[in-house]
PDB file of C-alpha atoms in Angstrom:
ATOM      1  CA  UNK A   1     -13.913   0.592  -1.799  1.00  0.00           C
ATOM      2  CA  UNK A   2     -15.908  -2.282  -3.426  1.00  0.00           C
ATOM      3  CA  UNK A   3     -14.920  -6.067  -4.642  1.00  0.00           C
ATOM      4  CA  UNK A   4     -16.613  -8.099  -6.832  1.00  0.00           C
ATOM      5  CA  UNK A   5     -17.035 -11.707  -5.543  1.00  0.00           C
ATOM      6  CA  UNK A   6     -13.502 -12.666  -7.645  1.00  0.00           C
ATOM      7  CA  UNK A   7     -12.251  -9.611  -5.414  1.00  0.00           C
ATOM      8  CA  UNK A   8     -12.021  -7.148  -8.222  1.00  0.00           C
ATOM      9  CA  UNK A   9     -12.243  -3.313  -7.189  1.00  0.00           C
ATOM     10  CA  UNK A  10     -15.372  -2.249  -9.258  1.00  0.00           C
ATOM     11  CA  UNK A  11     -14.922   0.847  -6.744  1.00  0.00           C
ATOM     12  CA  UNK A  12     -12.907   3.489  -4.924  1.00  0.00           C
ATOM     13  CA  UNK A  13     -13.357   6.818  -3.251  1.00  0.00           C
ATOM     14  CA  UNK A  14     -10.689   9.743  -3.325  1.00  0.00           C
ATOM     15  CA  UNK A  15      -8.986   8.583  -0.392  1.00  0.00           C
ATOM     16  CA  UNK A  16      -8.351   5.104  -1.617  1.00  0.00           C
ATOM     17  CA  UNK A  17      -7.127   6.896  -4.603  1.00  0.00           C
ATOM     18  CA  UNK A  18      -4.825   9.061  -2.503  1.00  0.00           C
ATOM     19  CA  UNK A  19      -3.426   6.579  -0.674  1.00  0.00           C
ATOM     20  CA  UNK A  20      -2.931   4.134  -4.072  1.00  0.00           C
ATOM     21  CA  UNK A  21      -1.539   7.092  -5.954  1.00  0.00           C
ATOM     22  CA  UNK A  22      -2.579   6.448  -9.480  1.00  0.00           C
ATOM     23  CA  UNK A  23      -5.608   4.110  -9.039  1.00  0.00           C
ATOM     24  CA  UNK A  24      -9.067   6.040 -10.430  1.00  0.00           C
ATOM     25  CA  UNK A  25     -12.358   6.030 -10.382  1.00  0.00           C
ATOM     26  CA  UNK A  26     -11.864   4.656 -13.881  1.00  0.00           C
ATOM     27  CA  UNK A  27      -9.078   2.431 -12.979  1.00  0.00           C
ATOM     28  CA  UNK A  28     -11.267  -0.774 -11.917  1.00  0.00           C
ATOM     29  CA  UNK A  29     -11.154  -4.318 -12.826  1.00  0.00           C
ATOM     30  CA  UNK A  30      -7.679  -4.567 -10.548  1.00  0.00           C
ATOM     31  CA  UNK A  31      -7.669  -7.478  -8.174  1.00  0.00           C
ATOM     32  CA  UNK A  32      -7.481  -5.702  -5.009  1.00  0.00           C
ATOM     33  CA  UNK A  33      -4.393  -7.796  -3.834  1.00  0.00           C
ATOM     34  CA  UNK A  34      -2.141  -5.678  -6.422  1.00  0.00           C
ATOM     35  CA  UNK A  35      -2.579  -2.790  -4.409  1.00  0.00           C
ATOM     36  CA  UNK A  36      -1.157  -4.542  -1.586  1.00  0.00           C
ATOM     37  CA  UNK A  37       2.759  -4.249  -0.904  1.00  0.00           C
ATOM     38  CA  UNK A  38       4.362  -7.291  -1.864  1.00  0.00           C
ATOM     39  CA  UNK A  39       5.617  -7.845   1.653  1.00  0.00           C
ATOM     40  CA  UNK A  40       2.627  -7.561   3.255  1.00  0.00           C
ATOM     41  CA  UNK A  41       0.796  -9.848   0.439  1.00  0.00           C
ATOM     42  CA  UNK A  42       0.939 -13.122   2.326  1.00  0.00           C
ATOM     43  CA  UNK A  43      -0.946 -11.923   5.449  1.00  0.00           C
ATOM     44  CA  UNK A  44      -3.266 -10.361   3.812  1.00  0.00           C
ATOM     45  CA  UNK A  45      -3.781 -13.889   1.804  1.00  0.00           C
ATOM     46  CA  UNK A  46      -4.412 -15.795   4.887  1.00  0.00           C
ATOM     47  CA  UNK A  47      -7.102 -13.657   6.397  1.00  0.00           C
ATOM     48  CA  UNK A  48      -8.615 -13.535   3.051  1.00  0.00           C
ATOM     49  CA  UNK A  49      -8.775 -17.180   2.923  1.00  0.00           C
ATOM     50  CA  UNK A  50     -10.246 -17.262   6.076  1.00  0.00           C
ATOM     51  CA  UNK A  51     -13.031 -14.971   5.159  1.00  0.00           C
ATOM     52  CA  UNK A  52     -13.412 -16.655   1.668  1.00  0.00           C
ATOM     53  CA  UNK A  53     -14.167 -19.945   3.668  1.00  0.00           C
ATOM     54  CA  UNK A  54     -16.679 -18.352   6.135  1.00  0.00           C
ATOM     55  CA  UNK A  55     -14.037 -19.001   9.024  1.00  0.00           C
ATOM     56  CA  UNK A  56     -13.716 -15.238   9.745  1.00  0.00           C
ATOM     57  CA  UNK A  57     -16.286 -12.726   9.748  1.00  0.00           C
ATOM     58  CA  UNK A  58     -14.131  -9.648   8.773  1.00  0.00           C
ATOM     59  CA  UNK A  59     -10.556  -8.811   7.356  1.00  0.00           C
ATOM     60  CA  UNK A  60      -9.241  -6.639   9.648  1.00  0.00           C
ATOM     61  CA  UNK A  61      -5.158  -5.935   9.416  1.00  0.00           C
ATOM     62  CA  UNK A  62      -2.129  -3.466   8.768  1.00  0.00           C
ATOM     63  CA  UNK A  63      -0.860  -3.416   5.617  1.00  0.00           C
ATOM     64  CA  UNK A  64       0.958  -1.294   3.611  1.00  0.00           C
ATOM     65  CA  UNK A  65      -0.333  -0.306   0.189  1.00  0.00           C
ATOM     66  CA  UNK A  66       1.547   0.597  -3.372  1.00  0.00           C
ATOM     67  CA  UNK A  67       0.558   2.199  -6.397  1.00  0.00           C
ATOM     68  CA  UNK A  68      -1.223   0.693  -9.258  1.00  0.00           C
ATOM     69  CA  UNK A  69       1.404   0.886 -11.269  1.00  0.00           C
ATOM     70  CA  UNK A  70       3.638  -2.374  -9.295  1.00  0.00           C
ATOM     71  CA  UNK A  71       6.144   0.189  -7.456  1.00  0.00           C
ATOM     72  CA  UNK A  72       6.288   1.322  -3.705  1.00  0.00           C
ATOM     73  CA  UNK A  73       7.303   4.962  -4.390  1.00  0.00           C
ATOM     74  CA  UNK A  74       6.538   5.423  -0.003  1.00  0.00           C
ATOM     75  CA  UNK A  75       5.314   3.248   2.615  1.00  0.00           C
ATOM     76  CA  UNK A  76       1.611   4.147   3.230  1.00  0.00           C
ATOM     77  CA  UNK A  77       0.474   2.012   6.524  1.00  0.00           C
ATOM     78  CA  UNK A  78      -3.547   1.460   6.847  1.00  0.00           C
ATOM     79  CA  UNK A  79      -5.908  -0.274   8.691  1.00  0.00           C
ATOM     80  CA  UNK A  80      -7.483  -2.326   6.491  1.00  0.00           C
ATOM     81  CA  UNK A  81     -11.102  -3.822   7.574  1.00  0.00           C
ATOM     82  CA  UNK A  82     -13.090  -6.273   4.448  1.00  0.00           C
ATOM     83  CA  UNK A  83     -16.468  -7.660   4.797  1.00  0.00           C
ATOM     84  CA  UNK A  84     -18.660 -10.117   2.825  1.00  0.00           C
ATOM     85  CA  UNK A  85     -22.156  -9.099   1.084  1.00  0.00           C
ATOM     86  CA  UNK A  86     -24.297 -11.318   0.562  1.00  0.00           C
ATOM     87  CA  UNK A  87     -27.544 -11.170  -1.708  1.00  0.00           C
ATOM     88  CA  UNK A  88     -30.097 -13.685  -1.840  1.00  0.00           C
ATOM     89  CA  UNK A  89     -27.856 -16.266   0.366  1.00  0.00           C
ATOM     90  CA  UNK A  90     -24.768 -15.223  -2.527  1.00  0.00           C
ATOM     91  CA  UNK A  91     -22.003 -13.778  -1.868  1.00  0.00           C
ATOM     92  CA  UNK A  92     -22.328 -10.279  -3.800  1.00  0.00           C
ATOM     93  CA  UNK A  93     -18.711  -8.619  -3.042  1.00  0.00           C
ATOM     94  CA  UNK A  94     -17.128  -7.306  -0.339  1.00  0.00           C
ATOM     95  CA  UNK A  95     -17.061  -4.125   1.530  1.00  0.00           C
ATOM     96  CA  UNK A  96     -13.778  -2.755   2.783  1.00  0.00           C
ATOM     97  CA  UNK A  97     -12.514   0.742   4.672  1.00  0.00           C
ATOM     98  CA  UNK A  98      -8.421   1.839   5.184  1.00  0.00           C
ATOM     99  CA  UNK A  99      -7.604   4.210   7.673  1.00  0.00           C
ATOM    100  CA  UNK A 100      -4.559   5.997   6.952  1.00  0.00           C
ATOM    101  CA  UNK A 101      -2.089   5.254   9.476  1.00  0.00           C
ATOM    102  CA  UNK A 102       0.992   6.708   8.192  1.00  0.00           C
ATOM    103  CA  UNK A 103       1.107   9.722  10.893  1.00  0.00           C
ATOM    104  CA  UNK A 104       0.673   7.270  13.700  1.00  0.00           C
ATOM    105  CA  UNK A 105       3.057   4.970  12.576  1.00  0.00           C
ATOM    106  CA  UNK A 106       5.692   7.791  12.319  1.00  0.00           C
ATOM    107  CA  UNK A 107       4.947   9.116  15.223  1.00  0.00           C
ATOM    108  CA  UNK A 108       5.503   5.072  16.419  1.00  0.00           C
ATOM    109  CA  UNK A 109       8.382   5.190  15.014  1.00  0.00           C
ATOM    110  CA  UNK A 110       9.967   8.392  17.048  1.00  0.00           C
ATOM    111  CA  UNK A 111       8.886   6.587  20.029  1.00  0.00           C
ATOM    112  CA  UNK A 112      10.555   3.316  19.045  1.00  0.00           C
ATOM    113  CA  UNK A 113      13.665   4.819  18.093  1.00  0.00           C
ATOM    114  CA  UNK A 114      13.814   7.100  21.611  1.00  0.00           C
ATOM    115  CA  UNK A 115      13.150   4.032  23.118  1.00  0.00           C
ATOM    116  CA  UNK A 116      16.637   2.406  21.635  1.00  0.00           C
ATOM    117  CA  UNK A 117      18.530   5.303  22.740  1.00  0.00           C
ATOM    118  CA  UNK A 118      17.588   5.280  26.316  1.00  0.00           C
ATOM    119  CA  UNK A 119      18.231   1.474  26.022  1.00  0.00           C
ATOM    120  CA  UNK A 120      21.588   2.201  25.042  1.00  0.00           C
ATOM    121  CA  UNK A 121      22.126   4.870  27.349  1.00  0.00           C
ATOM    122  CA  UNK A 122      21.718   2.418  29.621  1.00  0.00           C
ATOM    123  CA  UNK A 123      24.160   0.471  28.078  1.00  0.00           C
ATOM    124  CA  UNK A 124      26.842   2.597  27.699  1.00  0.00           C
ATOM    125  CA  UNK A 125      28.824   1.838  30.866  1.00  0.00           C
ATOM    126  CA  UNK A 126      29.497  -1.756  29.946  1.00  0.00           C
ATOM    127  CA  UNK A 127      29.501  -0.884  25.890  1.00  0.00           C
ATOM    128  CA  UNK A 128      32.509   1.597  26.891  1.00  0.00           C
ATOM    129  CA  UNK A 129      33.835  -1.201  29.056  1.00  0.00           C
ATOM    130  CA  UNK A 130      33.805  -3.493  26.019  1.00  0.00           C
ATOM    131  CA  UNK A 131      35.510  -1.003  23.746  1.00  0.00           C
ATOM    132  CA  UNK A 132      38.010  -0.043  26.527  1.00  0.00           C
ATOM    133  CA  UNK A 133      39.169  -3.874  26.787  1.00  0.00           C
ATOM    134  CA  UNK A 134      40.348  -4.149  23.308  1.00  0.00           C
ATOM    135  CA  UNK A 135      41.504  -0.658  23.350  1.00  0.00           C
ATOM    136  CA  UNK A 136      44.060  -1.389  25.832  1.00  0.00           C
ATOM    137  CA  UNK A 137      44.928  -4.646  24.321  1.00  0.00           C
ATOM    138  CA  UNK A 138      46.030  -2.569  20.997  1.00  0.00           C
ATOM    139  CA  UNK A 139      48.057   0.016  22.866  1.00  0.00           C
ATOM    140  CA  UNK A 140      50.009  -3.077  25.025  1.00  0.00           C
ATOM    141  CA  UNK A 141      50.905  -4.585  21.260  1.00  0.00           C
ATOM    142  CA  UNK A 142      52.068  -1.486  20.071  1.00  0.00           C
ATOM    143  CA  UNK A 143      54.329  -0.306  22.949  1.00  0.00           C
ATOM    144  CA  UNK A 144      55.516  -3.664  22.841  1.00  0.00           C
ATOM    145  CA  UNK A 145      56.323  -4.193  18.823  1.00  0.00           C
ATOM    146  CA  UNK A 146      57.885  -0.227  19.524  1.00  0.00           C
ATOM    147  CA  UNK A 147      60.229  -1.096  22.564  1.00  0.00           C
ATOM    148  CA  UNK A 148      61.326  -4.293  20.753  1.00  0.00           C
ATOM    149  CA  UNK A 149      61.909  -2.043  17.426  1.00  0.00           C
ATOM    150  CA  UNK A 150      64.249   0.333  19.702  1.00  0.00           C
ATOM    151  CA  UNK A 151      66.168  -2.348  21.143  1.00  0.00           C
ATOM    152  CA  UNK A 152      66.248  -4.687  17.955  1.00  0.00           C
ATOM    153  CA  UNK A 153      64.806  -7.494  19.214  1.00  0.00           C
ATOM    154  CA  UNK A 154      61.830  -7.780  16.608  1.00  0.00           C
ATOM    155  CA  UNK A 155      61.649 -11.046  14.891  1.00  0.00           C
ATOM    156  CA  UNK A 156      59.321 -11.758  12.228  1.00  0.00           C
ATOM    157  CA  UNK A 157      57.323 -14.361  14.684  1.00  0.00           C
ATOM    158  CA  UNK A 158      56.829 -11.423  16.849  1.00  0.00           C
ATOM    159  CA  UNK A 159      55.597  -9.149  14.596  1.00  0.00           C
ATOM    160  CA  UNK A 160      53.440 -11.903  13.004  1.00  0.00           C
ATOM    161  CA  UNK A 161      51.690 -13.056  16.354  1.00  0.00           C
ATOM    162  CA  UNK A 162      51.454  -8.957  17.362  1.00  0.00           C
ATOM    163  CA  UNK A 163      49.705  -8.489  14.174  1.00  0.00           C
ATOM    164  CA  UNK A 164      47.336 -11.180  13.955  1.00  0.00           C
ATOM    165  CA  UNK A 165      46.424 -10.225  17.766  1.00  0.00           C
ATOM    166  CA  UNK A 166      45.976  -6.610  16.791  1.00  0.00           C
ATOM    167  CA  UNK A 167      43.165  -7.697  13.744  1.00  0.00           C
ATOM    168  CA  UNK A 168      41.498 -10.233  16.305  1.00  0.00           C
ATOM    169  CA  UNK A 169      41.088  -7.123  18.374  1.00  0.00           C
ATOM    170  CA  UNK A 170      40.359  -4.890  15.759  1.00  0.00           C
ATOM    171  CA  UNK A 171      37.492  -7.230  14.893  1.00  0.00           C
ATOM    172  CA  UNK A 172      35.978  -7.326  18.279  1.00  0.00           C
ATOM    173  CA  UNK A 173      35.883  -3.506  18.914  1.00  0.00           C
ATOM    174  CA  UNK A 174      34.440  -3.433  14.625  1.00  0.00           C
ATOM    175  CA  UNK A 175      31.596  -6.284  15.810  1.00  0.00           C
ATOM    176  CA  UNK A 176      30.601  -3.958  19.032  1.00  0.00           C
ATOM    177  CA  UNK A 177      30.526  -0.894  16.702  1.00  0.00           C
ATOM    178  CA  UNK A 178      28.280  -2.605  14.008  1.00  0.00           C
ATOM    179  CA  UNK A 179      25.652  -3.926  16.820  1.00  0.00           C
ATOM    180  CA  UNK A 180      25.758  -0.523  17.730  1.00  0.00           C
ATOM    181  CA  UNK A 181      24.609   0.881  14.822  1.00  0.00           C
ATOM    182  CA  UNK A 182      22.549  -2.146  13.792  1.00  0.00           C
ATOM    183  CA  UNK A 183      20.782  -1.658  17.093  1.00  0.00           C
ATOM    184  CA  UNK A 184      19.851   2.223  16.621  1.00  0.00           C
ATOM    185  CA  UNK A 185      18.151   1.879  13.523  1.00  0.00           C
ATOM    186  CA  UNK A 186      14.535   0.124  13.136  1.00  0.00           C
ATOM    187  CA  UNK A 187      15.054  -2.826  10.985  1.00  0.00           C
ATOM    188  CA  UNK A 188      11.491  -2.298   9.373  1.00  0.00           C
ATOM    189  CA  UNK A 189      12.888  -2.098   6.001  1.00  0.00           C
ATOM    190  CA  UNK A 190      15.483  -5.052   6.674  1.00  0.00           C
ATOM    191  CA  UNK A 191      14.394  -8.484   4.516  1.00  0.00           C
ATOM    192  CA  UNK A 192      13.435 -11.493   6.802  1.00  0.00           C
ATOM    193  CA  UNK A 193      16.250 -14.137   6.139  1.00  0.00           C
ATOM    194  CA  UNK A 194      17.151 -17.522   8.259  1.00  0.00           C
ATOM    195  CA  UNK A 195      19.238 -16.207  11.221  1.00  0.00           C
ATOM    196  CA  UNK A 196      21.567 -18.615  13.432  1.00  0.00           C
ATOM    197  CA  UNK A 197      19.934 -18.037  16.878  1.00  0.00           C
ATOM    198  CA  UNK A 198      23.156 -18.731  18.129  1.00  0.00           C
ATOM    199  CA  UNK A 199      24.285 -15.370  16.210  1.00  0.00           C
ATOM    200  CA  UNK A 200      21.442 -13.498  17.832  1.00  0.00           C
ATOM    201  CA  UNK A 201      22.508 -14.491  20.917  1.00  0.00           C
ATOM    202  CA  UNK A 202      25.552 -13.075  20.772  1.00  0.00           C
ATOM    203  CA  UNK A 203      25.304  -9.747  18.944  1.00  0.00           C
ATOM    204  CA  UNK A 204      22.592  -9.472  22.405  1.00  0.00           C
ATOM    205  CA  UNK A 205      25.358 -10.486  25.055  1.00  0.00           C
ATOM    206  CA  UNK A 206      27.872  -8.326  23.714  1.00  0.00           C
ATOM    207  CA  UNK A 207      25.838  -5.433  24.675  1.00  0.00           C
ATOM    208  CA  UNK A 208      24.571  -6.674  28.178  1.00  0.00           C
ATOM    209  CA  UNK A 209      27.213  -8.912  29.793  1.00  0.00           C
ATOM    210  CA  UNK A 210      29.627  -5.883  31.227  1.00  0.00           C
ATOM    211  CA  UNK A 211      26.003  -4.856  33.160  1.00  0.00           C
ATOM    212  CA  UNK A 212      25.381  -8.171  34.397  1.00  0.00           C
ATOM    213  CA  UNK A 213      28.669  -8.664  35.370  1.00  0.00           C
ATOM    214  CA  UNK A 214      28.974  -5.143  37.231  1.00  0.00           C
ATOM    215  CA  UNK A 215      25.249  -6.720  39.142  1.00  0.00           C
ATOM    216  CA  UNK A 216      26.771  -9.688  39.980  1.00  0.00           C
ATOM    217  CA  UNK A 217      23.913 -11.418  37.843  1.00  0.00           C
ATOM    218  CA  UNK A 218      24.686 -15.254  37.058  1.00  0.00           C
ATOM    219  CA  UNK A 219      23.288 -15.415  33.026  1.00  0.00           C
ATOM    220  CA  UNK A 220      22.782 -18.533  32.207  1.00  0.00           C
ATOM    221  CA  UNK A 221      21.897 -19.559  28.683  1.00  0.00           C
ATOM    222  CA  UNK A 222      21.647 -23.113  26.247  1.00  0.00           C
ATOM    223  CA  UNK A 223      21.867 -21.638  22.934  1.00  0.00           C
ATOM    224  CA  UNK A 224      21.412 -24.068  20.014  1.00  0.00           C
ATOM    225  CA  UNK A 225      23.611 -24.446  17.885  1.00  0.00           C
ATOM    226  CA  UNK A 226      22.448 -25.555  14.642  1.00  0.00           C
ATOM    227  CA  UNK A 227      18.619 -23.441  15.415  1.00  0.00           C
ATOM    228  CA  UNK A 228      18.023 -20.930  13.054  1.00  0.00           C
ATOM    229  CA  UNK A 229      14.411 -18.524  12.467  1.00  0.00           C
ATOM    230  CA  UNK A 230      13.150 -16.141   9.718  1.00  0.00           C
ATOM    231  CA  UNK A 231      13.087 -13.294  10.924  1.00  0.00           C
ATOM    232  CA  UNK A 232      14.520  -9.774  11.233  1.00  0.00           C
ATOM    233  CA  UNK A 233      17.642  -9.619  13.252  1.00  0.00           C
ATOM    234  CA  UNK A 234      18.107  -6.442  14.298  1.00  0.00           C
ATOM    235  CA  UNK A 235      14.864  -6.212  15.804  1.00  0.00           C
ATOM    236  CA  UNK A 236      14.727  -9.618  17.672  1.00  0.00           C
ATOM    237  CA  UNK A 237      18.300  -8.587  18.670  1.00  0.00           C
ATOM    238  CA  UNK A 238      16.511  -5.167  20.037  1.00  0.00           C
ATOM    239  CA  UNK A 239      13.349  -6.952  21.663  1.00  0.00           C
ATOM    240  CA  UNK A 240      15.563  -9.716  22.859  1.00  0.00           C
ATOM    241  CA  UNK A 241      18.110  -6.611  24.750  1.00  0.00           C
ATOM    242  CA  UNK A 242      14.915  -4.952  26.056  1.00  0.00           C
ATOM    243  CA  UNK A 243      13.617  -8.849  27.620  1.00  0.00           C
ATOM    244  CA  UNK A 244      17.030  -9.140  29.448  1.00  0.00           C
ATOM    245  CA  UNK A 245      17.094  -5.124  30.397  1.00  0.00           C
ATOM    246  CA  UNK A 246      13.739  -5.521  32.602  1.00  0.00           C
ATOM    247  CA  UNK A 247      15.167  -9.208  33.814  1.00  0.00           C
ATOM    248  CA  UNK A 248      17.687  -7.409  34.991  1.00  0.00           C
ATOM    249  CA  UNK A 249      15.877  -4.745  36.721  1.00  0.00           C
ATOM    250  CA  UNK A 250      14.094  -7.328  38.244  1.00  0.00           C
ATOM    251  CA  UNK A 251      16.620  -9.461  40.300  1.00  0.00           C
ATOM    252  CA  UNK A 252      19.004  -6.255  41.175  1.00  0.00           C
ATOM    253  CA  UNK A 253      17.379  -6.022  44.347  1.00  0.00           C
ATOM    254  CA  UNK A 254      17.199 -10.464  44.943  1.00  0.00           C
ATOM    255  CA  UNK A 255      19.762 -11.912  47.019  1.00  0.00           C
ATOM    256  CA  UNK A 256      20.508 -14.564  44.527  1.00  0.00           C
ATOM    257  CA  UNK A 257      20.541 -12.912  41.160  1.00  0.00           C
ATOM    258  CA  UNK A 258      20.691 -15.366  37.952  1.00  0.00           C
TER     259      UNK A 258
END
């Protein structure tokens, strides 16, 4: 495709138009931008600026596109490369190529997500450990609140503390279940919000600590309180699992383990 120097298409070829959907030969005059998922606008911004101002000598990036119409009917990934023409010492346009990247990133994507299973494979001894715990807990309060029904010697405090003991452990095993399923997916489509890194933390530990523990590792940690990033949590929760998985692997075999 082809940009004018106020980075209007004045032209695209059939796979442009493929990948954009319903953008034409006929359909020029667009600034390319619009074609750019709204996401993915802000990068692509940047690295335009640079090459604008002569500090970069290409665009080169992954984006995702949309259609010319404003919506994002699929996710197409390219490989987007932009450089400047010049005429007469002018700047004439811009040249730019996309490579379609949508079977590589799914097949990326297979990878990534067998990769989070045989993480949590990994995992499962001390996960099952963590569910286990509270189990038990639930089944002690019941036999309990039961033997005390036989007997008659429920009162309402008991049945008030049983109770709210029986919800604080019905949250715990619920929290555990969530990061499970939080941590299986990719996050890719999640928006990036402020996250408590304190929060991150420990949706992490709950999935690691029975391991450590069963190592002997000493994990030591200063977490923040009031620190929070943009980002996407499930996957700095995932990357941040993987980081302490190998740092584990790493001191099993140490005398001193921390």
């Amino acid at each position: 495709f082809r940009l004018d120097p106020q980075r209007r298409l004045t032209f695209t070829n059939p796979l442009f138009q493929k990948l954009c959907q319903t953008f034409s030969p006929s359909t020029t005059g667009w600034d390319f931008a619009e074609a750019i998922h709204p996401e993915d606008r802000e990068v692509f911004e940047s690295q335009w600026e640079a090459l604008r101002s002569r500090m970069a000598e290409r665009v080169q990036i992954q984006i995702r596109l949309r259609d010319s119409r404003g919506e994002v009917p699929r996710e197409t990934w390219v490989a987007l490369s932009l450089v400047e023409l010049r005429q007469d010492d002018a700047i004439a346009g811009y040249m730019g190529t996309i490579q379609d990247l949508s079977e590589f990133r799914a097949q990326q994507a297979k990878l990534e997500h067998s990769s989070r299973l045989a993480t949590l494979g990994q995992m499962a001894g001390g996960i099952a450990h963590e569910i286990n715990n509270p189990l038990t807990i639930l089944s002690g309060r019941a036999q309990l609140l039961a033997k005390r029904a036989e007997t008659g010697e429920t009162s309402t405090e008991t049945v008030i503390e049983s109770c709210v003991k029986i919800l604080e452990t019905v949250g715990r095993i619920a929290k555990i279940v969530t990061g499970l399923r939080s941590f299986s997916r990719s996050g890719d489509a999640d928006p990036f919000h402020p996250t408590s890194i304190a929060a991150i933390y420990e949706s992490t530990v709950d999935f690691c600590s029975e391991r450590f523990r069963g190592l002997d590792i000493e994990f030591r940690t200063r977490t923040p309180p009031d620190l929070e990033i943009v980002c996407r949590e499930v996957q700095v929760v995932q990357v941040l699992l993987n980081l302490l998985n190998n740092a584990a692997d790493a001191v099993e075999a140490l005398e001193t383990r921390w």
